[in-house]
Coordinates of C-alpha atoms in Angstrom, one line a residue:
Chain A
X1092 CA 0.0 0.0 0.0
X1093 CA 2.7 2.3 1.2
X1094 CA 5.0 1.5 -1.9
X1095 CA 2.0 2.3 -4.4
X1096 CA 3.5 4.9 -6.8
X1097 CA 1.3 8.2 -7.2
X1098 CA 3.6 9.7 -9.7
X1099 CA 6.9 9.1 -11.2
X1100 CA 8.9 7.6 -8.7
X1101 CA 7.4 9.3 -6.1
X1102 CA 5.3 6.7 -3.7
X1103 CA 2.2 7.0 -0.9
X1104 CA 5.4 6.9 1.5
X1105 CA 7.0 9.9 0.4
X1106 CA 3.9 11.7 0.2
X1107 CA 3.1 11.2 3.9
X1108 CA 6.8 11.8 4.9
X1109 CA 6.6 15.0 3.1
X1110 CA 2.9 16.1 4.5
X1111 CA 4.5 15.1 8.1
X1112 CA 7.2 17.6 7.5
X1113 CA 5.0 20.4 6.4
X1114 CA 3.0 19.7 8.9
X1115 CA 5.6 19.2 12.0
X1116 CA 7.2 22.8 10.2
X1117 CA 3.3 24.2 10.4
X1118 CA 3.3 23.4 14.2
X1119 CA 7.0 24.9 15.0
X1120 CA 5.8 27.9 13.1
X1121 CA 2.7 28.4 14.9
X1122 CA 4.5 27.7 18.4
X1123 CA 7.4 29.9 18.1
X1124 CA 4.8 33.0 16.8
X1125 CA 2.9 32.3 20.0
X1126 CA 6.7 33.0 22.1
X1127 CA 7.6 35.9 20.4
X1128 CA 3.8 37.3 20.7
X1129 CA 4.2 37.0 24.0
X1130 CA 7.8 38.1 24.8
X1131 CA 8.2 41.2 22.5
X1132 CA 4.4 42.4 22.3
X1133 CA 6.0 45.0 25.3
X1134 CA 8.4 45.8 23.3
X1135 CA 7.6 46.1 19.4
X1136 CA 4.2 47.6 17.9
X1137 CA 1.5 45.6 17.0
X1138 CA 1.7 45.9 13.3
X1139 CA 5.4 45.9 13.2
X1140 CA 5.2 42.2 15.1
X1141 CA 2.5 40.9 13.3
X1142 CA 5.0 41.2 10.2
X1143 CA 8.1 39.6 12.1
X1144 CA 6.0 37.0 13.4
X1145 CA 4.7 36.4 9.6
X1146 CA 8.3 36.5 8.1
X1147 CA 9.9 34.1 10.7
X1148 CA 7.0 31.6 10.4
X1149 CA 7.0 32.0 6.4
X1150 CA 10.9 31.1 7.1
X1151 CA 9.9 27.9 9.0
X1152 CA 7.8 26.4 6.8
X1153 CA 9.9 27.1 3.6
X1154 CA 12.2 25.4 6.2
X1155 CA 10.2 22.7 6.4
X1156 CA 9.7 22.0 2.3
X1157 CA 13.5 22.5 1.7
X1158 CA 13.9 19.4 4.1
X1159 CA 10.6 17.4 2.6
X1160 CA 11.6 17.5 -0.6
X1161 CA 14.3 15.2 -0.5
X1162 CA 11.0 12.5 -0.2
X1163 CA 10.0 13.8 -4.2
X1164 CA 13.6 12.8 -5.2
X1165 CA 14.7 16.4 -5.2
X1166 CA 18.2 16.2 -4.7
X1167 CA 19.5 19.5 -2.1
X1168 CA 22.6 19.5 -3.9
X1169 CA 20.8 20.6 -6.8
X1170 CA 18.7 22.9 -5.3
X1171 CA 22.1 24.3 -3.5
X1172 CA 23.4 25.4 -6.2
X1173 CA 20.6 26.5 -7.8
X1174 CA 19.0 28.2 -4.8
X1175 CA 22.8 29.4 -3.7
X1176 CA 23.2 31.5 -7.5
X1177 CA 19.7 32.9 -6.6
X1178 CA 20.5 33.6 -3.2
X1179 CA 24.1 35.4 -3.6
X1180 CA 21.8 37.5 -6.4
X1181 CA 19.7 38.8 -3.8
X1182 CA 21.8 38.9 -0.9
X1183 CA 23.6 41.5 -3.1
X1184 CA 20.2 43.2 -4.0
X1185 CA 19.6 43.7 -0.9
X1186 CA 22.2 43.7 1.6
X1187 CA 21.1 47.0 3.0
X1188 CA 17.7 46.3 4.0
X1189 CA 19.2 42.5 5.3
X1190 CA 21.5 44.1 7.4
X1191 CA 18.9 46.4 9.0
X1192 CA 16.2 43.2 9.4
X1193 CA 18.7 41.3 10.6
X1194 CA 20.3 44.3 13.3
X1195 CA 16.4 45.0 14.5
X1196 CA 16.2 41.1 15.2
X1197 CA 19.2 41.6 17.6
X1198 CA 17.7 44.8 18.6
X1199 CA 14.7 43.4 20.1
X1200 CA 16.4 40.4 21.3
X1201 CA 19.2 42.5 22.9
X1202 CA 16.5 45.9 24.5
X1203 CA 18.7 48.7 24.5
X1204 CA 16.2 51.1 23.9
X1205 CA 12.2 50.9 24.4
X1206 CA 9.8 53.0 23.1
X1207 CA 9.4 56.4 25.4
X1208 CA 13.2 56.0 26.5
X1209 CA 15.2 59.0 26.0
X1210 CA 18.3 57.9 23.9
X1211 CA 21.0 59.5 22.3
X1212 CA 22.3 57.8 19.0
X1213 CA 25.9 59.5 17.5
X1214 CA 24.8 63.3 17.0
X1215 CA 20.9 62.2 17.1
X1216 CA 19.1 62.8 20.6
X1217 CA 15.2 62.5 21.4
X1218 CA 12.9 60.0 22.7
X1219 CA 11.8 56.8 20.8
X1220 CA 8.7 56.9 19.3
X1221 CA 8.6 53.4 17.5
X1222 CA 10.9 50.8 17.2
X1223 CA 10.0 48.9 13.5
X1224 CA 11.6 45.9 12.2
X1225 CA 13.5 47.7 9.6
X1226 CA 13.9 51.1 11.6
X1227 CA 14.1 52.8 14.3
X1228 CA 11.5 56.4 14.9
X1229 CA 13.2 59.3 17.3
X1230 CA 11.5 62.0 18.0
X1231 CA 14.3 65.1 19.2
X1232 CA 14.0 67.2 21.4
X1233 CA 13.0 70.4 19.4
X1234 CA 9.6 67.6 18.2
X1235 CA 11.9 66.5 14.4
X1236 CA 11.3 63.4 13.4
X1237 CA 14.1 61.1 12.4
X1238 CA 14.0 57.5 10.7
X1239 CA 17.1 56.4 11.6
X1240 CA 18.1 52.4 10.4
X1241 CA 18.5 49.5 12.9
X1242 CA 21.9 48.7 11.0
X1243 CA 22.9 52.3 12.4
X1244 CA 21.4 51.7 15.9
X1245 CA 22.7 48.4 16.5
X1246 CA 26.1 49.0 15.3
X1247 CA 26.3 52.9 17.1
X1248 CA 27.0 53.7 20.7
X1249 CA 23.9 54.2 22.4
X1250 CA 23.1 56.0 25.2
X1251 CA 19.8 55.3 27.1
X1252 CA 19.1 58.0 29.5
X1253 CA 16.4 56.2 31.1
X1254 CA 17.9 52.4 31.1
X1255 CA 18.1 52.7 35.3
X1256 CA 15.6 53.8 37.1
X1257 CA 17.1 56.7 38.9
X1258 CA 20.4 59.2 38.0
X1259 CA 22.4 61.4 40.1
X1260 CA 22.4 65.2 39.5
X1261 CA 25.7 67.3 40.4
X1262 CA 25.6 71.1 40.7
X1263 CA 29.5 72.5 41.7
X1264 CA 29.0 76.2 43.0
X1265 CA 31.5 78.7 44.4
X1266 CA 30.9 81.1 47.4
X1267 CA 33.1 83.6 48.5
X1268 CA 35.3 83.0 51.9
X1269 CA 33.5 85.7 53.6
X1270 CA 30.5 83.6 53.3
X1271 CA 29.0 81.3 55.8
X1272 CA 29.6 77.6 54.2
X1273 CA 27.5 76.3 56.7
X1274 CA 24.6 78.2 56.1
X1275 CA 25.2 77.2 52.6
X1276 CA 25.0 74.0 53.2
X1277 CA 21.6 73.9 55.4
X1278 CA 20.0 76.5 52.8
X1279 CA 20.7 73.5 49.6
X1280 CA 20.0 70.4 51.9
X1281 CA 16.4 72.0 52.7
X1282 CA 15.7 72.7 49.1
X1283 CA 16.7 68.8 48.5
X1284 CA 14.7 67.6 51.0
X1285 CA 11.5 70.1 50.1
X1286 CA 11.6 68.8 46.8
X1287 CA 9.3 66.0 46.2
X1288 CA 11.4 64.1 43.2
X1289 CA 14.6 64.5 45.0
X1290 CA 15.3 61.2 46.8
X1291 CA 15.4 60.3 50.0
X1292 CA 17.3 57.0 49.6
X1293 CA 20.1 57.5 48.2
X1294 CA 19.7 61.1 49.9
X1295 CA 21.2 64.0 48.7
X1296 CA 24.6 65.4 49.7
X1297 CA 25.9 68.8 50.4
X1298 CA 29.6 69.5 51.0
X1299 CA 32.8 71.6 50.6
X1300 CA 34.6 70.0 47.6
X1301 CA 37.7 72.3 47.3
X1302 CA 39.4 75.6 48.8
X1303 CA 40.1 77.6 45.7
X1304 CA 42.1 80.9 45.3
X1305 CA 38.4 82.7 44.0
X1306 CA 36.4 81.0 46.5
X1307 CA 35.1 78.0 48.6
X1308 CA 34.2 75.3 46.2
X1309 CA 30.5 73.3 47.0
X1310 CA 29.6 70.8 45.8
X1311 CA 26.2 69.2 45.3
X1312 CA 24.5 65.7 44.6
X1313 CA 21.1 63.9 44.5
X1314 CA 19.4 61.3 42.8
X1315 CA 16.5 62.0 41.0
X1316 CA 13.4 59.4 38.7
X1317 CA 15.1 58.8 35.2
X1318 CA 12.0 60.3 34.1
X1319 CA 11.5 63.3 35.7
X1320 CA 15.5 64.2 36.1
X1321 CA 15.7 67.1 33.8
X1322 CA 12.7 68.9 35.1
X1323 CA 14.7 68.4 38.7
X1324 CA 17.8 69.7 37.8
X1325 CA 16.9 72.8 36.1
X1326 CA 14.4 73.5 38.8
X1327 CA 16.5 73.1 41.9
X1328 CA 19.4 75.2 40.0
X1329 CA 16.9 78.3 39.6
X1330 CA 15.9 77.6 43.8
X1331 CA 19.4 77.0 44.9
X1332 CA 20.6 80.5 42.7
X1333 CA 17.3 82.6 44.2
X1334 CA 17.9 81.0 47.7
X1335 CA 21.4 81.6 47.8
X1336 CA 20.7 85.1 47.0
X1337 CA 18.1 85.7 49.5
X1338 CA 20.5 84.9 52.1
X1339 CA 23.5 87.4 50.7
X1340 CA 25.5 84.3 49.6
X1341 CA 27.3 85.6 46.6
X1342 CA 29.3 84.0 44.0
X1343 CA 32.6 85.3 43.9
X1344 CA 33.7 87.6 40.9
X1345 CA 36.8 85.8 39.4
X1346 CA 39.8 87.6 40.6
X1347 CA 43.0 88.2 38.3
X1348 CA 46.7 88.8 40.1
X1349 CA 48.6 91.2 37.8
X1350 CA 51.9 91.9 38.6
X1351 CA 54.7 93.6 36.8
X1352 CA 57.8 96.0 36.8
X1353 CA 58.1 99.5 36.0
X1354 CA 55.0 101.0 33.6
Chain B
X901 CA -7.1 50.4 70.8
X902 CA -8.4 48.3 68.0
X903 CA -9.8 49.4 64.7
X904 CA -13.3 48.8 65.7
X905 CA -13.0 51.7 68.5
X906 CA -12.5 54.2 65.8
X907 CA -15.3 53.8 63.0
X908 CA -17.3 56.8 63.5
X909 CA -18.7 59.0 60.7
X910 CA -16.3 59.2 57.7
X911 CA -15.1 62.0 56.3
X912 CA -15.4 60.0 53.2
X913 CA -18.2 58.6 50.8
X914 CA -20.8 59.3 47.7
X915 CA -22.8 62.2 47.6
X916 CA -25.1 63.2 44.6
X917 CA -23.8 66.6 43.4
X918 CA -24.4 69.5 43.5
X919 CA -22.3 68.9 46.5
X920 CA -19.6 70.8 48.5
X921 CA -17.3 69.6 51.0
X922 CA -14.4 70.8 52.6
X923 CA -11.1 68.9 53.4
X924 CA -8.9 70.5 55.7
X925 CA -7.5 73.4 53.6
X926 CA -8.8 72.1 50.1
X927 CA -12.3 72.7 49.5
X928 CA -14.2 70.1 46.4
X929 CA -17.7 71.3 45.0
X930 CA -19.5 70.8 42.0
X931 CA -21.9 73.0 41.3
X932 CA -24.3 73.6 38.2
X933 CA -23.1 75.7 36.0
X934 CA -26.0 76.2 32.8
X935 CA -26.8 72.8 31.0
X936 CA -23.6 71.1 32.8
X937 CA -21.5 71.1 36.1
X938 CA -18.9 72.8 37.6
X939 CA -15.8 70.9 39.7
X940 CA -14.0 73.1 41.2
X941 CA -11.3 72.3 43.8
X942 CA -9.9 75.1 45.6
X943 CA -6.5 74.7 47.8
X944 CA -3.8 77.8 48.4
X945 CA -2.2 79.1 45.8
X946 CA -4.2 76.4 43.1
X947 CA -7.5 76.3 41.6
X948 CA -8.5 73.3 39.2
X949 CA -11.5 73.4 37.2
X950 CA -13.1 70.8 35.2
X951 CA -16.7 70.4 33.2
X952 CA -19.0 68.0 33.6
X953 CA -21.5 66.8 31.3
X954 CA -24.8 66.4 33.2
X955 CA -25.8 68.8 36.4
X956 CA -27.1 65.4 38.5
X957 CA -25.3 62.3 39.4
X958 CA -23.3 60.9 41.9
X959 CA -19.7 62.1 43.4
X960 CA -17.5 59.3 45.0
X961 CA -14.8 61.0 47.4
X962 CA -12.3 58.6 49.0
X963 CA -8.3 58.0 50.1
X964 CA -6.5 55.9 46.8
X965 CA -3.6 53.9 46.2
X966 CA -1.0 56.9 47.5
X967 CA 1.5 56.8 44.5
X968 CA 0.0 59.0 41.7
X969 CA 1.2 62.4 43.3
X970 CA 2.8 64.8 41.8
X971 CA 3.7 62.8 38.7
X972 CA 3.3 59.0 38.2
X973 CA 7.3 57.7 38.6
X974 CA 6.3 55.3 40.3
X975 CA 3.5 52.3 41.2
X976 CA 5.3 51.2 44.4
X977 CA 4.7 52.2 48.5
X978 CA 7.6 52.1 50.6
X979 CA 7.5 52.2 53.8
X980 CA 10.9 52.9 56.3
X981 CA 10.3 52.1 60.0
X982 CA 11.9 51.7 63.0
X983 CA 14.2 48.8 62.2
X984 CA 12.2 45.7 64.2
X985 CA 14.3 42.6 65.1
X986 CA 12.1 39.1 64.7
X987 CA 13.9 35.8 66.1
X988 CA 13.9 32.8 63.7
X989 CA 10.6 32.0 62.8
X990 CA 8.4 34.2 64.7
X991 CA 5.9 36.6 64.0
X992 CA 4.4 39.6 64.8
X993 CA 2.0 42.5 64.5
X994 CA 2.7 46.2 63.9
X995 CA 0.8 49.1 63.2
X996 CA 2.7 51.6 60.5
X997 CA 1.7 55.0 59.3
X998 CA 1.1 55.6 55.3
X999 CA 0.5 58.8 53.4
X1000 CA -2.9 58.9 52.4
X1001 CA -3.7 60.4 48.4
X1002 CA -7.6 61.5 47.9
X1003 CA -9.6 60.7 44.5
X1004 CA -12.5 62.2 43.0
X1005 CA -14.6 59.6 41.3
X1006 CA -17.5 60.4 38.9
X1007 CA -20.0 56.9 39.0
X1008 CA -21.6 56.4 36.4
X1009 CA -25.1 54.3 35.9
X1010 CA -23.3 50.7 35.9
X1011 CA -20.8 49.6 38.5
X1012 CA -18.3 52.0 36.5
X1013 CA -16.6 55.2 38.2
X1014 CA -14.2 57.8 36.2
X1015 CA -11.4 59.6 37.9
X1016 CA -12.2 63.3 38.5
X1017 CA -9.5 64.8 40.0
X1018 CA -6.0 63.0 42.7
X1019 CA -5.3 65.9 45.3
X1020 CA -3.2 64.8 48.7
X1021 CA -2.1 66.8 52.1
X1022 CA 0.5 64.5 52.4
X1023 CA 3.9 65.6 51.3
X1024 CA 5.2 63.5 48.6
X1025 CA 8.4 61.9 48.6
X1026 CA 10.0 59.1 46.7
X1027 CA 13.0 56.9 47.2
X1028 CA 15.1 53.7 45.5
X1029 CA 14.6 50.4 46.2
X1030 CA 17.4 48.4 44.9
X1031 CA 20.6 49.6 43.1
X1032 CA 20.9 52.8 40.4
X1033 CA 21.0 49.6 37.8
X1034 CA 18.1 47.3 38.5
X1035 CA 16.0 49.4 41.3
X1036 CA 12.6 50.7 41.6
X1037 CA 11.6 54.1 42.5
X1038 CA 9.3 54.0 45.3
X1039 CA 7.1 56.2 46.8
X1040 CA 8.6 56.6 50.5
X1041 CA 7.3 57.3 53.9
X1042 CA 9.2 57.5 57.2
X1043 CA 6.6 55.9 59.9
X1044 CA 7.1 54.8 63.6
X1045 CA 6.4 51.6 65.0
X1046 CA 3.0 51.5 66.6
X1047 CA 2.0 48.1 68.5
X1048 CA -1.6 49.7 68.7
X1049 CA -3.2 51.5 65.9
X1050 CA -2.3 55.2 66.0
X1051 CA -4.2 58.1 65.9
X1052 CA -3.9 59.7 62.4
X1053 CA -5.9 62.4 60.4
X1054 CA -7.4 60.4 57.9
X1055 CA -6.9 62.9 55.3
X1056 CA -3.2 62.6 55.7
X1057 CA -2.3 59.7 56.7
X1058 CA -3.9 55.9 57.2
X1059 CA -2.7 53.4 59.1
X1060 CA -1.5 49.4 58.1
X1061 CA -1.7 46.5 59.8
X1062 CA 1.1 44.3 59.4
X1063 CA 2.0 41.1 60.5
X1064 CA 5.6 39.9 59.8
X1065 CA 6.1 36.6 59.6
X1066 CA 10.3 35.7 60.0
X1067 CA 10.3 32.5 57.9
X1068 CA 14.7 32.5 58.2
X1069 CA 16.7 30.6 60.1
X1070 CA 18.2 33.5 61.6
X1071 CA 17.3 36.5 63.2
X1072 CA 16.5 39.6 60.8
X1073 CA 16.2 43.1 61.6
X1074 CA 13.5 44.7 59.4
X1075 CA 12.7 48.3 58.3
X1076 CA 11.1 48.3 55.5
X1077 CA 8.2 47.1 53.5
X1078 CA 7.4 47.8 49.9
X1079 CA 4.5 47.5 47.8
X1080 CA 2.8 47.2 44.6
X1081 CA -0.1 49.4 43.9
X1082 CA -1.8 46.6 42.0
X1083 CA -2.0 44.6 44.7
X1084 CA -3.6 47.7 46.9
X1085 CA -7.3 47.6 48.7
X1086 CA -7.4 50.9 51.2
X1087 CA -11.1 50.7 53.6
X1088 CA -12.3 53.8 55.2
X1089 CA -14.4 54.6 58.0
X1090 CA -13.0 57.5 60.3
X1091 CA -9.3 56.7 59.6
X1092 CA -7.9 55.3 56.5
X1093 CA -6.9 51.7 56.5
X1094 CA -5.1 48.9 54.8
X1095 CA -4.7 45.0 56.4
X1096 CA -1.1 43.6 55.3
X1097 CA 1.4 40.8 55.6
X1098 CA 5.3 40.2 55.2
X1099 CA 6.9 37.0 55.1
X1100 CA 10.5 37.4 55.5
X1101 CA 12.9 34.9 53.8
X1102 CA 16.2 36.3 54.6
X1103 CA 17.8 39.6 54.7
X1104 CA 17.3 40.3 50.8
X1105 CA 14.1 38.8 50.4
X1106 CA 10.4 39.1 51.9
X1107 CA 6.7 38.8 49.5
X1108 CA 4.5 41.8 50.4
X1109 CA 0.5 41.3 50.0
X1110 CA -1.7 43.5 50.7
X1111 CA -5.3 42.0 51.8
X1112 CA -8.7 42.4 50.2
X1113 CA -10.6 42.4 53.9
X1114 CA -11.5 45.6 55.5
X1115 CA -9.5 45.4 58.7
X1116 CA -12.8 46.0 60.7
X1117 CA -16.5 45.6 60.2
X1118 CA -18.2 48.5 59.2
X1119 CA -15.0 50.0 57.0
X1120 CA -16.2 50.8 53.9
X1121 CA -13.8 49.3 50.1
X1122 CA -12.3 52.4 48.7
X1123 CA -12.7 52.6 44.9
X1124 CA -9.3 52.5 43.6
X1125 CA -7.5 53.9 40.7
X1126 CA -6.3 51.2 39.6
X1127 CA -9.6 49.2 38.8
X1128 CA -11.0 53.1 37.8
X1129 CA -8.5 53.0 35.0
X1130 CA -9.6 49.8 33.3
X1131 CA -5.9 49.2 33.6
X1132 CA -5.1 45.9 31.3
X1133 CA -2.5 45.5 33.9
X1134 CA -3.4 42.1 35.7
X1135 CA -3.9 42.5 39.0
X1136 CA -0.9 40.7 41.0
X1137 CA -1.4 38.8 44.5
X1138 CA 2.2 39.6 45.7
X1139 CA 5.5 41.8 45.6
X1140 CA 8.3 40.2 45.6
X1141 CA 11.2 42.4 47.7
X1142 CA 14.5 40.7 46.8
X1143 CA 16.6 44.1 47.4
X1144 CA 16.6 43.5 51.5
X1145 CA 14.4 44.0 54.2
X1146 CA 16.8 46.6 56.2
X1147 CA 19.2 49.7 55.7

């Protein structure tokens, strides 16, 4: 029964060998689209994974044919070379557009960046708006949109400015040495502590840093949310400036030392 | 002094509007204002107004999951006490203090409610749990011990009941306790309450839960922001602290 030949040389056998190949490729497919549903549908737009989920099953089942095929007497060597002609064809055609499907694989896989983070990419700084299979979407600061490919993203230095959770602000002020350091100090730590962003583990830190010949050197530090940390340290400068002034703490002029001979 | 002793009238509650209530230096109303109503919350040096579509229905006033204040950084409560040593598998029962945040809720004809309007007395403050790497921001308080519950103006602060369980072989000194806001059900009556417990596995690690049982008859289930949202979030049973239990 099994040996019955349905065409050529091709038998009932070979037939079911190859439909058990397609089929064990179908079920692979559909499993490993369920595990990337569910681990990058945080991470990757709907749309966008939809598409990588259809290219990568597509990619399994062709998979799966390449390796039935042998059953119709379809020899791989042959298909090799033919297949390896096409294939060095395209792979030319379209390097480009490889390399950038193949870097925004890694980049999901690896999560540098995440859509809201705050990145800064070569000359290129904004938040990311959408990360796409082929591309990444940053939004600047001054609201410009900018494509910029997942080949240049994956192979760039990135910096994620919201990767931890919190980052530490440092102000470095100078107050004259008829000043009262000490009041300086108690004047910053209570706008630290007032503020509500401003941590309280790791707390904030006020100290003399340095005796220089212009004045008593300060310096300043606090943790702030990754999120929120600009608005913090622009804010507490502007308090620390108005306080310091409220109190007669001045910032020294910088002095110059000329000497010479005769004029 | 158990909770029972101090369920009196709550400053808390539904109302159908127009309605105007006062609390402590922030004054809520909503008032009709031509074919709609007026919500106006008035606090020093703030005024926020909002429109609402109808001039009758019902106003839901009560304390909320105390981590949406100023900004949301943050879904997590922590809470730094006096550090408490347990011996190896003991127990116990302590009373802490946490900042209270009120909501406005707009209910609508189902079981539905909308978030009018967050507003807190409290003085927010927020912390890290964890390292600069792989931390959480928290939202902090600094609370005594209590081995009774404390007094407490319920529109600042509410009180938890926790028990901490020391499941180590060792003795561990804890002073802190941190939770997630998904996991968060506050009851009200005249102080503001939430029922807890803390199993301590070592020094690093503890599970936090916070109970769905009013810690005494009569308290009343505060709606909470987190089911108000229709968050897609799923609600969570636990939080797992694995960032210590002490300084």
């Amino acid at each position: 029964m099994l040996d019955t030949i349905v065409f050529g040389t091709v038998t009932v056998l070979d037939l079911m060998i190859f439909a058990l190949t397609i089929l064990v490729a179908f079920v692979i497919s559909r499993i490993v689209g369920i595990y990337l549903k569910k681990s990058l549908s945080d991470h990757i737009q709907k749309t966008e994974l939809a598409k990588l989920i259809r290219v990568v099953q597509a990619a399994i089942i062709l998979i799966g044919v390449y390796l039935g095929l042998p059953s119709f007497d379809v020899h791989i060597a042959d298909l090799l070379i033919v297949g390896g002609t096409a294939g060095l064809v395209l792979a030319f055609a379209t390097q480009k557009i490889a390399s950038n499907f193949g870097s925004g694989i890694f980049l999901l896989a690896e999560r540098p960046v995440k859509i809201g983070d705050n990145i800064r990419i070569e000359d290129i700084s904004g938040a990311v708006e959408e990360i796409h299979i082929l591309s990444t979407i940053v939004r600047t600061d001054d609201g410009v949109y900018v494509r910029i490919p997942n080949e240049k993203v994956f192979t760039s230095d990135i910096i994620n400015y919201m990767a931890n959770p919190a980052r530490r602000f440092e102000y470095v002020l100078r107050i004259g040495y008829d000043h009262d350091t000490a009041l300086a100090v108690r004047v910053i730590t209570g706008l630290l502590e007032a503020h509500p962003y401003v941590l309280a583990h790791p707390g904030p830190a006020v100290f003399v840093s340095a005796l220089e010949e212009s004045g008593v050197q300060m310096k300043v530090q606090g943790w702030a949310p990754s999120p929120v940390y600009g608005m913090v340290r622009n804010e507490l400068l502007g308090s620390i400036k108005s306080a310091m002034q409220e109190q007669g703490i001045e910032t020294p002029s910088p002095r110059v030392r000329i000497t010479g001979g005769e004029w | 002094m158990d909770f029972c002793a101090l369920i009196v009238e709550s400053v808390y509650g539904s109302s159908q509007y127009p309605f105007n209530r006062q609390f402590g230096p922030v004054s809520v109303s909503i008032e009709p204002s031509g074919n709609f109503s007026l919500y106006r919350r008035v606090q020093p040096g703030r005024t926020v107004e909002k429109v609402i579509g109808n001039r009758e229905g019902t106003v839901v006033v009560n304390p909320v999951e105390p981590v949406h204040l100023p900004g949301e950084v943050t879904g997590m409560l922590e809470l730094h006490f006096t550090p408490i040593s347990l011996e190896p598998e003991s127990s116990c029962k302590i009373y802490l203090k946490f900042p209270v945040e009120i909501g406005v809720f707009l209910q609508g004809r189902g079981d539905g409610f909308d978030v009018l309007d967050i507003f807190s007395l409290a003085r927010p403050r927020f912390s890290l749990y964890g390292t600069p790497e792989r931390g959480l921001i928290t939202r902090h308080a600094d609370t005594r011990v209590y081995d009774q519950v404390p007094a407490t103006d319920p529109l600042e602060e509410g009180v938890m009941a926790l028990s901490v369980k020391n499941s180590s072989r060792s003795w561990v000194e804890v002073s802190r306790a941190v939770f997630d806001h998904r996991n968060m059900h506050l009851y009200h009556g005249e102080m503001v309450a939430m029922t807890a417990q803390m199993e301590v596995f070592s020094r690093e690690v503890a599970e936090t839960r916070i109970l769905a049982r009013a810690p005494a008859e009569g308290m009343q289930a505060s709606v909470r922001l987190f089911s108000a949202g229709k968050s897609f979030i799923p609600e969570i049973p636990l939080f797992l602290m694995e960032y210590g239990v002490g300084e």
